[in-house]
């Protein structure tokens, strides 16, 4: 039982880590740290960094949470922890 | 029909709906009162969370803030939505699995300490109180501007409505009224945004109009021609470091706000808490992806309607006259050429626009149908009342459940606890109403407090309680106190002109970080101190480590109920 819990937890933490990397890349990366650099790149009518700063990152955040809910349900089932 | 008549009709209709729902959802037990009997479906909880979260500030002020900050307004857009990712991935499912009533419950039990419980309860009360004052203020502004009612009367009416459904229905009444309030506020926001978007760009979908038409670039050019800052270029109002720290502080603060966290206790299962966070952010994103579009449209429209126009002609316009009377719009022909002009230099600028009127004035400036004006008023009230209700419940449960029941009177009966809960909500409403009518001069400063403190105290403590099995009582208490004291002291020192009345801020900035972002430093110190102290002291008892293992797996959260 404890090994199964450990393995389940490792899978969960790995998933969280990967999703938070995306979370940080679109907000802190594209909109802030590379905000100046990506201002010259066009995304339709807007500078790419402006789009990420005011709209794009929010869209990505929504997708991340739904993906996590969906993927965690699968992981719950794989390890036999589904409700 | 006149806009006033429409406003009365829509406000009375929506208020009647909230009262009806409050009566329908009245409760008789503490589980119903604190966590709505844990029977709320994930989508409904998502809508309720969205209404809970989107305050008068989100509805009325945010688009205005962004239109003045341009690109750097992203701190609010990303900060207030990105926190949901932290909440959904790091906190919500585990707290639901743990399955008690409140945030101080978790902190008190996980760190086997009534001191930790009391500190968490006090932080909850303080954070919620600072917030609720602003909501009542929003209610007052809407009543006074649209219905010609005195601000004090408006606040009293708002208090009476909230008191009715919150005292009667507790979390259950609040939840279902919030679902209705979300519907009202999002319809009001989107209709207004779609109409002005269609008017200016020919595209009725505001989010798409912002991305696919050149309106933002045109606004940016006009601003440059007027000598104002470039709208679409980064770091014009904040430095990169400030944008980074403010965004992070708002994200961690959002994840640590107690009135938002307790919403995830109301769903049936841990997996429902995950879905529910997704729905909440989707519902929030509808408004948050529209707000930057509204910011651009409204500012573009305002500049076109006012800049360079003869002052006599402008003063004839109905909405200009009404907003000038509230003091939120000020026109002055300083150079005496008969025209009003927007200028960067405050000494020469002839048009002063308060950011709070950007959203509220949009329907009039864009000459939309009179019923839209009433709808915006009803939407602003819905946003303020729903958030106020959630905050009041968080405060009431911190006092009645965490302090009264868990610390002072552990043998109180169900009936006594329910009664104390209701009395506390009632008292909290009185306090909130008082601050709504007599707002302390530093309300806006205090919002920085709420987020900074949540980021520096509650968020790290809950996170470590779940992800670090070895974290113990000593580490947690040292960490919470370090984060709280550091952040509070720094904010007071940086905002001392408004809080202490000193002529200059005592501390200008901390390594270039301002008061809004300082919570991040408090949070980092919290993590470091908690880690070091916990590793130097004894590990937590066996049963606490088992508790952490239990929280980490979702199975069985349906069965886990209250401790009594």
PDB file of C-alpha atoms in Angstrom, chain A residues 18-73:
ATOM      1  CA  UNK A  18       5.121  19.912 -16.010  1.00  0.00           C
ATOM      2  CA  UNK A  19       1.928  21.960 -15.979  1.00  0.00           C
ATOM      3  CA  UNK A  20       3.497  24.656 -13.787  1.00  0.00           C
ATOM      4  CA  UNK A  21       6.396  24.888 -16.266  1.00  0.00           C
ATOM      5  CA  UNK A  22       3.859  25.772 -18.977  1.00  0.00           C
ATOM      6  CA  UNK A  23       2.106  28.147 -16.542  1.00  0.00           C
ATOM      7  CA  UNK A  24       5.378  29.982 -15.884  1.00  0.00           C
ATOM      8  CA  UNK A  25       6.450  29.944 -19.551  1.00  0.00           C
ATOM      9  CA  UNK A  26       3.362  31.789 -20.832  1.00  0.00           C
ATOM     10  CA  UNK A  27       3.083  34.311 -17.985  1.00  0.00           C
ATOM     11  CA  UNK A  28       6.552  34.976 -16.570  1.00  0.00           C
ATOM     12  CA  UNK A  29       8.301  33.971 -19.792  1.00  0.00           C
ATOM     13  CA  UNK A  30       6.347  35.235 -22.808  1.00  0.00           C
ATOM     14  CA  UNK A  31       4.661  38.203 -21.128  1.00  0.00           C
ATOM     15  CA  UNK A  32       7.349  39.478 -18.730  1.00  0.00           C
ATOM     16  CA  UNK A  33      10.948  38.252 -19.132  1.00  0.00           C
ATOM     17  CA  UNK A  34      10.641  38.176 -22.932  1.00  0.00           C
ATOM     18  CA  UNK A  35       8.050  40.962 -22.984  1.00  0.00           C
ATOM     19  CA  UNK A  36      10.381  43.372 -24.798  1.00  0.00           C
ATOM     20  CA  UNK A  37      11.821  40.761 -27.161  1.00  0.00           C
ATOM     21  CA  UNK A  38       8.413  39.436 -28.273  1.00  0.00           C
ATOM     22  CA  UNK A  39       6.937  42.925 -28.675  1.00  0.00           C
ATOM     23  CA  UNK A  40       8.348  42.981 -32.209  1.00  0.00           C
ATOM     24  CA  UNK A  41       6.627  39.713 -33.178  1.00  0.00           C
ATOM     25  CA  UNK A  42       3.089  40.135 -34.520  1.00  0.00           C
ATOM     26  CA  UNK A  43       0.190  37.940 -33.408  1.00  0.00           C
ATOM     27  CA  UNK A  44      -2.525  39.012 -35.871  1.00  0.00           C
ATOM     28  CA  UNK A  45      -3.030  42.727 -35.017  1.00  0.00           C
ATOM     29  CA  UNK A  46      -1.231  42.666 -31.652  1.00  0.00           C
ATOM     30  CA  UNK A  47       2.378  42.339 -30.492  1.00  0.00           C
ATOM     31  CA  UNK A  48       2.779  38.704 -29.356  1.00  0.00           C
ATOM     32  CA  UNK A  49       3.925  39.621 -25.840  1.00  0.00           C
ATOM     33  CA  UNK A  50       0.951  41.991 -25.388  1.00  0.00           C
ATOM     34  CA  UNK A  51      -1.407  39.209 -26.453  1.00  0.00           C
ATOM     35  CA  UNK A  52       0.110  36.776 -23.946  1.00  0.00           C
ATOM     36  CA  UNK A  53       0.082  39.437 -21.225  1.00  0.00           C
ATOM     37  CA  UNK A  54      -3.586  40.366 -21.607  1.00  0.00           C
ATOM     38  CA  UNK A  55      -5.339  37.367 -23.156  1.00  0.00           C
ATOM     39  CA  UNK A  56      -3.222  34.400 -24.180  1.00  0.00           C
ATOM     40  CA  UNK A  57      -1.944  33.401 -20.777  1.00  0.00           C
ATOM     41  CA  UNK A  58      -5.518  33.389 -19.362  1.00  0.00           C
ATOM     42  CA  UNK A  59      -6.643  31.036 -22.129  1.00  0.00           C
ATOM     43  CA  UNK A  60      -3.674  28.746 -21.417  1.00  0.00           C
ATOM     44  CA  UNK A  61      -4.465  28.794 -17.651  1.00  0.00           C
ATOM     45  CA  UNK A  62      -8.018  27.531 -18.284  1.00  0.00           C
ATOM     46  CA  UNK A  63      -6.747  24.730 -20.514  1.00  0.00           C
ATOM     47  CA  UNK A  64      -4.114  23.736 -17.913  1.00  0.00           C
ATOM     48  CA  UNK A  65      -6.687  23.274 -15.129  1.00  0.00           C
ATOM     49  CA  UNK A  66      -9.093  21.230 -17.251  1.00  0.00           C
ATOM     50  CA  UNK A  67      -6.221  19.091 -18.522  1.00  0.00           C
ATOM     51  CA  UNK A  68      -5.071  18.485 -14.936  1.00  0.00           C
ATOM     52  CA  UNK A  69      -8.587  17.455 -13.823  1.00  0.00           C
ATOM     53  CA  UNK A  70      -8.897  15.071 -16.774  1.00  0.00           C
ATOM     54  CA  UNK A  71      -5.390  13.571 -16.490  1.00  0.00           C
ATOM     55  CA  UNK A  72      -5.605  13.162 -12.707  1.00  0.00           C
ATOM     56  CA  UNK A  73      -8.816  11.173 -13.086  1.00  0.00           C
TER      57      UNK A  73
END
